[in-house]
Tab-separated table of C-alpha atoms in Angstrom:
chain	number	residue	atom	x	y	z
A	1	UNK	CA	56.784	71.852	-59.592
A	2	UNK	CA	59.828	73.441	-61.305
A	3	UNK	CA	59.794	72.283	-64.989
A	4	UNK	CA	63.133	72.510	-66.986
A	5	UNK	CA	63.252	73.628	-70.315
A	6	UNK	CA	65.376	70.696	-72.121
A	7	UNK	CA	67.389	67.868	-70.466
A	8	UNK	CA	70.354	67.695	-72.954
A	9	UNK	CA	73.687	68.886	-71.693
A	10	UNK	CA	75.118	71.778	-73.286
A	11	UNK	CA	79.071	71.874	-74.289
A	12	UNK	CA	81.306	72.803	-71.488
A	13	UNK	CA	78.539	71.706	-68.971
A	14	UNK	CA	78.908	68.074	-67.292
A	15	UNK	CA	77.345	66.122	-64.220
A	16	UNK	CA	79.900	66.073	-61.098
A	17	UNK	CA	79.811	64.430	-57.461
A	18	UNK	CA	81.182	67.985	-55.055
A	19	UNK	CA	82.339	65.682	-51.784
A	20	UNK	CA	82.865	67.881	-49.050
A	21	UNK	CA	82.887	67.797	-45.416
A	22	UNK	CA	79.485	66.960	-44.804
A	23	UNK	CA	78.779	64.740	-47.827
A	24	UNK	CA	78.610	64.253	-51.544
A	25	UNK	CA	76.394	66.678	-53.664
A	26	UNK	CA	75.483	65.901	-56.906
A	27	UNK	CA	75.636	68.814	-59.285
A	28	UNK	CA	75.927	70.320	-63.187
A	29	UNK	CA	79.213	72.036	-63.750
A	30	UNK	CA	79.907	74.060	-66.487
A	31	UNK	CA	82.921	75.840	-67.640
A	32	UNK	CA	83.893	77.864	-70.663
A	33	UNK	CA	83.954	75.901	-73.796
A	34	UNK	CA	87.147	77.431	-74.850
A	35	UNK	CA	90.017	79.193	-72.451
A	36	UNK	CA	89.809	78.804	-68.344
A	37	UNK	CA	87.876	80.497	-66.118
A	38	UNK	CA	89.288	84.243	-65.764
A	39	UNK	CA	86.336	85.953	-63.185
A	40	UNK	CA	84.805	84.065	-59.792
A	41	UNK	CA	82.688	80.710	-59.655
A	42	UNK	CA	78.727	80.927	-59.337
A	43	UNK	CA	76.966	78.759	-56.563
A	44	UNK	CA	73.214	78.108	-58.690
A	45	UNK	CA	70.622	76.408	-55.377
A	46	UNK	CA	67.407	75.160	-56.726
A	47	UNK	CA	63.905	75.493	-55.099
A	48	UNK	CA	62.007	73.051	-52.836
A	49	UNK	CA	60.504	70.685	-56.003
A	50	UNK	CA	63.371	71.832	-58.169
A	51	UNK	CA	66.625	70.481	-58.946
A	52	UNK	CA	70.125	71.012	-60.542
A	53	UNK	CA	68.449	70.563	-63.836
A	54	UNK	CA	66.443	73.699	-63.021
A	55	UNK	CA	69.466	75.813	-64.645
A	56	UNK	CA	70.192	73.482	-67.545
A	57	UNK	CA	69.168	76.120	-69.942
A	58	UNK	CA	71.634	79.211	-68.698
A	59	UNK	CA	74.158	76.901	-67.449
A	60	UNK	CA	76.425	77.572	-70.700
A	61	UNK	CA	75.758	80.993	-71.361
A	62	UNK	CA	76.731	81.799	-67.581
A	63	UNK	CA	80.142	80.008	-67.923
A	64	UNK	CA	81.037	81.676	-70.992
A	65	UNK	CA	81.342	84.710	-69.188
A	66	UNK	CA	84.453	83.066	-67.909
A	67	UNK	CA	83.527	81.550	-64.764
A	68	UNK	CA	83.023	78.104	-63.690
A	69	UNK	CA	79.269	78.017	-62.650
A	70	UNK	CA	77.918	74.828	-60.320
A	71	UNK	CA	74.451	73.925	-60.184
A	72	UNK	CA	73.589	71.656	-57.142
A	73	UNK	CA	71.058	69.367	-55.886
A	74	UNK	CA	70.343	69.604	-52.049
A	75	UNK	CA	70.149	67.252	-49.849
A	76	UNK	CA	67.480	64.743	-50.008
A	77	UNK	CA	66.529	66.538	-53.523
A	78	UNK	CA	67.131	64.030	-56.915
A	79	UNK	CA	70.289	62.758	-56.807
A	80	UNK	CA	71.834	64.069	-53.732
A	81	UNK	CA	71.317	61.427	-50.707
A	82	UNK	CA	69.594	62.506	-47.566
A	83	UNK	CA	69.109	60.846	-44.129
A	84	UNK	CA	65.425	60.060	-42.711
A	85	UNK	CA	65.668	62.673	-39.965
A	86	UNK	CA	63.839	65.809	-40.700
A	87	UNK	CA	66.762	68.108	-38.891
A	88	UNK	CA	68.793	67.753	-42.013
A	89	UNK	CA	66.546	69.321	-43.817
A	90	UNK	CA	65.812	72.762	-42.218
A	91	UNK	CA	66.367	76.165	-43.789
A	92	UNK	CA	69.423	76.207	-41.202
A	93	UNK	CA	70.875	72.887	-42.233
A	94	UNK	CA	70.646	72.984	-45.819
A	95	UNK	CA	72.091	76.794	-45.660
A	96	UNK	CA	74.797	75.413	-43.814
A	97	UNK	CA	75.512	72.607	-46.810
A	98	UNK	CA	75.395	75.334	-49.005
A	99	UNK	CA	77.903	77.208	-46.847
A	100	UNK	CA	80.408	74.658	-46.861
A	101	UNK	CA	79.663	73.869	-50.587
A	102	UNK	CA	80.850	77.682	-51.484
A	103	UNK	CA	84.208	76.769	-49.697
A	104	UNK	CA	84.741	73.846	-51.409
A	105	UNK	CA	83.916	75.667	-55.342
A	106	UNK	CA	85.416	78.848	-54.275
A	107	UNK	CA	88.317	77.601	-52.658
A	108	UNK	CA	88.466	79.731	-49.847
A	109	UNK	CA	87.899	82.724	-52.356
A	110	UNK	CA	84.754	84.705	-53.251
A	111	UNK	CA	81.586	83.087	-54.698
A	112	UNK	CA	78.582	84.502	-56.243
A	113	UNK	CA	75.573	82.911	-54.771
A	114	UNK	CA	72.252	82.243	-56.424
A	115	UNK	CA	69.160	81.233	-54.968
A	116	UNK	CA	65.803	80.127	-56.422
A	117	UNK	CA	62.412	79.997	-54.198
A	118	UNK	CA	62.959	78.029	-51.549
A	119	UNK	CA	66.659	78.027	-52.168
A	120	UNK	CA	65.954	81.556	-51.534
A	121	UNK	CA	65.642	81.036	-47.746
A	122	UNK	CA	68.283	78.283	-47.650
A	123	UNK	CA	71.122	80.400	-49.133
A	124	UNK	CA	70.405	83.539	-46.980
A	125	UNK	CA	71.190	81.453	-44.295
A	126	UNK	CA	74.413	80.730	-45.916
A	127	UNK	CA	75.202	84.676	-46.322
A	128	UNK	CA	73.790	85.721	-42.770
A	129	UNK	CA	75.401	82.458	-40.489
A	130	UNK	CA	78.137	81.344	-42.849
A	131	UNK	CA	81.965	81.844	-43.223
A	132	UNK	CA	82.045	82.418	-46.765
A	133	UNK	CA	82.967	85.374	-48.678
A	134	UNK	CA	79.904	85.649	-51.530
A	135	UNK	CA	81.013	88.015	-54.144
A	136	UNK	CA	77.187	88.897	-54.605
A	137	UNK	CA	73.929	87.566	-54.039
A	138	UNK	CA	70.898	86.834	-56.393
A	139	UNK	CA	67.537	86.052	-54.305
A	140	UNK	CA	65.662	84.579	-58.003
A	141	UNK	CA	62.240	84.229	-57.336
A	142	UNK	CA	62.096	84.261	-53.607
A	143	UNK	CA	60.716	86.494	-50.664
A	144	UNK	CA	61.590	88.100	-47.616
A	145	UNK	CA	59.287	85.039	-45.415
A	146	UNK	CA	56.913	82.392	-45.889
A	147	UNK	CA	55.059	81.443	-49.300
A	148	UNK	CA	51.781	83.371	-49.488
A	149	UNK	CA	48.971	83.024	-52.257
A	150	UNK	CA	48.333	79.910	-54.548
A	151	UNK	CA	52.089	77.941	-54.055
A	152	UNK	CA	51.113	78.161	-50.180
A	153	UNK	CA	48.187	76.689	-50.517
A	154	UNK	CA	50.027	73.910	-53.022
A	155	UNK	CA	52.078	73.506	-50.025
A	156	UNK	CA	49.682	73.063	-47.618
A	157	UNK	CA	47.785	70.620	-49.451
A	158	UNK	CA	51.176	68.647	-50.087
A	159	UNK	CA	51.323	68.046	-46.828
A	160	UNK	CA	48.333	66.893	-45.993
A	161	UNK	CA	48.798	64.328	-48.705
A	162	UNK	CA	52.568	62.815	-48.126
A	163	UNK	CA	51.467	61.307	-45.149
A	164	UNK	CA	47.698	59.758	-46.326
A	165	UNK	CA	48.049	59.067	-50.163
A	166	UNK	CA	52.155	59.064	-50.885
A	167	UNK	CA	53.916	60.388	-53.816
A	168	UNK	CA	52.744	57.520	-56.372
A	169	UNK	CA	48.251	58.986	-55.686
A	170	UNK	CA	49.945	62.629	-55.855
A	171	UNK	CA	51.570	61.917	-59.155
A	172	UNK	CA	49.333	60.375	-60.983
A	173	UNK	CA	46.097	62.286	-59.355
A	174	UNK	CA	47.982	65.662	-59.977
A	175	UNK	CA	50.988	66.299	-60.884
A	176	UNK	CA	51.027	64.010	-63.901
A	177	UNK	CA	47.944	65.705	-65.294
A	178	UNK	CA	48.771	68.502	-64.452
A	179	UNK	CA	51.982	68.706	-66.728
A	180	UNK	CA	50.375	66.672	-69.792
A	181	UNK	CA	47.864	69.669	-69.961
A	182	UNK	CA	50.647	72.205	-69.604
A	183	UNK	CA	52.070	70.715	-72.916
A	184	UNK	CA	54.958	69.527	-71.046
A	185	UNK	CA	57.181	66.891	-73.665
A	186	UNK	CA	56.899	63.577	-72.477
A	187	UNK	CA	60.743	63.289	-72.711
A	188	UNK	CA	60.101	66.151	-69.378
A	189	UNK	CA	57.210	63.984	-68.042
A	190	UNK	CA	59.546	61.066	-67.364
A	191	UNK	CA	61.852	63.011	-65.914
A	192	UNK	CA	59.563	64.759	-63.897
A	193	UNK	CA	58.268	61.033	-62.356
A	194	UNK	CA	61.878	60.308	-61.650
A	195	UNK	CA	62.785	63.214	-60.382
A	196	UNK	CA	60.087	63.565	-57.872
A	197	UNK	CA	60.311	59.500	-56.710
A	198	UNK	CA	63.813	60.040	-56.241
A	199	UNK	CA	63.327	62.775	-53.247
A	200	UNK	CA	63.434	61.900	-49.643
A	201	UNK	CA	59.563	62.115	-48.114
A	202	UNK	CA	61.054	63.323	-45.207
A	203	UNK	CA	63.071	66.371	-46.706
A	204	UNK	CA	60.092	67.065	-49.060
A	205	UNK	CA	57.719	67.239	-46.105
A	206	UNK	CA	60.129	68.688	-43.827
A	207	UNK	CA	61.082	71.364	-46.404
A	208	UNK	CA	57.429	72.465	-47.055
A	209	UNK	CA	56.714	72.863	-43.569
A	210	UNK	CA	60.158	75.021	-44.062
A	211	UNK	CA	58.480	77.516	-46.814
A	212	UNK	CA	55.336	77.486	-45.294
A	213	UNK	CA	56.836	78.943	-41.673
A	214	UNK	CA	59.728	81.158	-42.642
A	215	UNK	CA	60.636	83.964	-40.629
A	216	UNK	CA	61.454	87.796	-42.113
A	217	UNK	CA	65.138	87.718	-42.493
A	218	UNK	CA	65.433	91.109	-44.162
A	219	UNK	CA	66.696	93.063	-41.512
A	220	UNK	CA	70.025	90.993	-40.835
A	221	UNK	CA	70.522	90.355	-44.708
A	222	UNK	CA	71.021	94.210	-44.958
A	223	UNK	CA	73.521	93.894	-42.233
A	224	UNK	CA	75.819	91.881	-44.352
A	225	UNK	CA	77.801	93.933	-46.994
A	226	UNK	CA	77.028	91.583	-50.035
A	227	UNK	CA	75.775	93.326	-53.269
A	228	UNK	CA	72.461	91.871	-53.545
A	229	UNK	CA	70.049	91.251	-56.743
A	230	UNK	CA	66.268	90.323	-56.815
A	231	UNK	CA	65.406	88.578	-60.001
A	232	UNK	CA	61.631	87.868	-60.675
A	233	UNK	CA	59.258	87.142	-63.654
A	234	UNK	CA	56.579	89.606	-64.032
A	235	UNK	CA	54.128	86.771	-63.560
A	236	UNK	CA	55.054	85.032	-61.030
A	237	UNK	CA	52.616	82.467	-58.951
A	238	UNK	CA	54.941	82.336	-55.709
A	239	UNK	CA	55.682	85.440	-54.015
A	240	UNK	CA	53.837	88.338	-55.930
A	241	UNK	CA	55.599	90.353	-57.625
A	242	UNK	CA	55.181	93.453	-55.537
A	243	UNK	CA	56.477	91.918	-52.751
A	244	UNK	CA	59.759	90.640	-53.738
A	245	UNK	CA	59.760	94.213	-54.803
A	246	UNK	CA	59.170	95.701	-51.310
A	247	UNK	CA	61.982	93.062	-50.581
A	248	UNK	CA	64.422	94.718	-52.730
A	249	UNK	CA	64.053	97.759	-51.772
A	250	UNK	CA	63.924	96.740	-48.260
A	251	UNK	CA	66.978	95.163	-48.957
A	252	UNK	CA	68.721	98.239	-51.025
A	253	UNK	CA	69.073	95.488	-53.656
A	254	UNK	CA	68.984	95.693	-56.992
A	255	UNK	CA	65.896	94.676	-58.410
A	256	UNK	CA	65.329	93.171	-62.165
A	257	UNK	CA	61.752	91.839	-63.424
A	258	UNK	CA	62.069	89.433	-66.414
A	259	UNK	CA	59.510	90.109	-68.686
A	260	UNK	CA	56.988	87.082	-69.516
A	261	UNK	CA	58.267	85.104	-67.271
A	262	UNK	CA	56.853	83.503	-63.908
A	263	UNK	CA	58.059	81.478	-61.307
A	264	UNK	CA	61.200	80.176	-63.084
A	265	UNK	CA	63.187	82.595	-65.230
A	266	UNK	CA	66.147	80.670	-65.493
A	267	UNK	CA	63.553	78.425	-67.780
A	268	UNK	CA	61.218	80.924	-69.553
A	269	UNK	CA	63.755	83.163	-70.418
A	270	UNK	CA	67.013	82.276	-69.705
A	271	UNK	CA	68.620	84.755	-71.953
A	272	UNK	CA	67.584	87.324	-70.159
A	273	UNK	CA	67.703	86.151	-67.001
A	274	UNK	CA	71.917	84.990	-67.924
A	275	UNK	CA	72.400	88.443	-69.384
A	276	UNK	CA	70.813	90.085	-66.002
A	277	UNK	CA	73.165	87.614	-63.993
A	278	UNK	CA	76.196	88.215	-65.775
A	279	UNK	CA	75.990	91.694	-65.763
A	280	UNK	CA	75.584	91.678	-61.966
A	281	UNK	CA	78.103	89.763	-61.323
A	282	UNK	CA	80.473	91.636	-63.361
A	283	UNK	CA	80.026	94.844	-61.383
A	284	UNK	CA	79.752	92.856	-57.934
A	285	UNK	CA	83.171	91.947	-59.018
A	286	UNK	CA	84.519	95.612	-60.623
A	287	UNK	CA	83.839	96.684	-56.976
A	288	UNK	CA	85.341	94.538	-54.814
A	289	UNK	CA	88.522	94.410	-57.009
């Protein structure tokens, strides 16, 4: 369960509804406090438990590189609707939601494209299958195919639970304990219990059998000419670190580990992780111009 850092809004960063061809997506946008945006927009997609809130904490710092930077929730995810029918919510669908959400922010124009964990695997969809021209790509925490190791097994047991117990046993057997003894702020807590009641069951369910199933993609990534980035935390519980590493290099990506972080840099040090994404960006762009 991704666990933002602080919930306050930033200046220059505010809540939006993007309405586009195949619905409304709720999202954070932020733009530079002072001045317009000068460079291209940044596409942020959040992981399976995640949300727009996910990026709260480099939201600003991104923007003030002088680019408007969106943050979205998918579908089904918080505040974003979804339907009941588990099609919609397929590393195929969602990547194509997040294909015609680049259009929409980039206005027909380049993009740079971001995606954590599970957003991983929905937005290279987007860059293999889509129309849109992504300035770059940043895989943040992802791999080249299906969860492995202790988040798999968090998956797995997910799913056995939706359908017996329901969200309200999970929370309060599990995921509410388990945050109280992380030290989480209750302030977080709450929002964590919102967060998570507010999902569609189907999408939730739909998208873990998603991550737990994933196909190796690698190969046709590297056919697309996108300058690609693979962001991890040294510790991180998802995909170890050695294999988003083979990934990269698969990939003849660029590959930057954030040190003492884990699963979520964009929370445990988003400092570093802006400054890493900036400066990509920035030289995705000095090419291409």
């Amino acid at each position: 369960m991704s666990t933002p850092r602080f919930l306050t809004l930033p200046p220059g960063v505010h809540s939006r509804q993007i309405e586009t061809a195949v619905g409304a997506f709720a999202a954070l946008e932020a733009l530079p406090v002072s001045g317009v945006p000068e460079r291209w927009p940044a596409l942020l997609v959040p992981g399976l438990t995640g949300s727009k809130e996910d990026f709260i904490a480099v939201l600003q710092t991104l923007a003030q590189s002088g680019r408007q930077v969106v943050a979205i929730d998918m579908r089904g995810q918080f505040e974003t609707a979804g339907p009941d029918d588990p099609a919609a919510y397929t590393c195929a669908a969602l990547g194509n939601d997040v294909d015609v959400l680049a259009q929409v922010i980039g206005k027909g124009g380049p993009i740079h494209l971001v995606g954590h964990s599970f957003g991983g695997l929905v937005t290279r969809e987007a860059v293999i299958d889509g129309r849109t021209r992504f300035a770059s790509y940043t895989l943040m925490s992802s791999g080249p195919a299906a969860i492995v190791g202790p988040r798999e097994r968090a998956g797995r047991v997910m799913m056995s639970e939706l359908p017996e117990v329901g969200l309200e046993h999970m929370w309060h057997s599990r995921l509410e304990p388990e945050a109280l003894s992380a030290g989480v702020a209750d302030e977080i807590v709450a929002f964590l219990r919102k967060r998570l009641f507010a999902n569609s069951i189907t999408g939730m369910y739909r998208m873990t059998e998603e991550v737990l199933s994933a196909p190796d993609r690698c190969d046709e990534l590297t056919e697309v000419e996108v300058p690609t980035l693979v962001l991890y935390g040294e510790h991180d519980d998802g995909w170890p670190p050695h294999l988003q590493s083979e990934m990269a290099r698969r990939l003849g990506a660029e590959c930057v580990v954030v040190p003492g972080a884990a699963h979520s840099p964009a929370v445990e040090a988003p400092e570093t992780t802006a400054a890493a994404l900036i400066r990509f960006w920035n030289a995705a762009e000095a090419r291409l111009h």
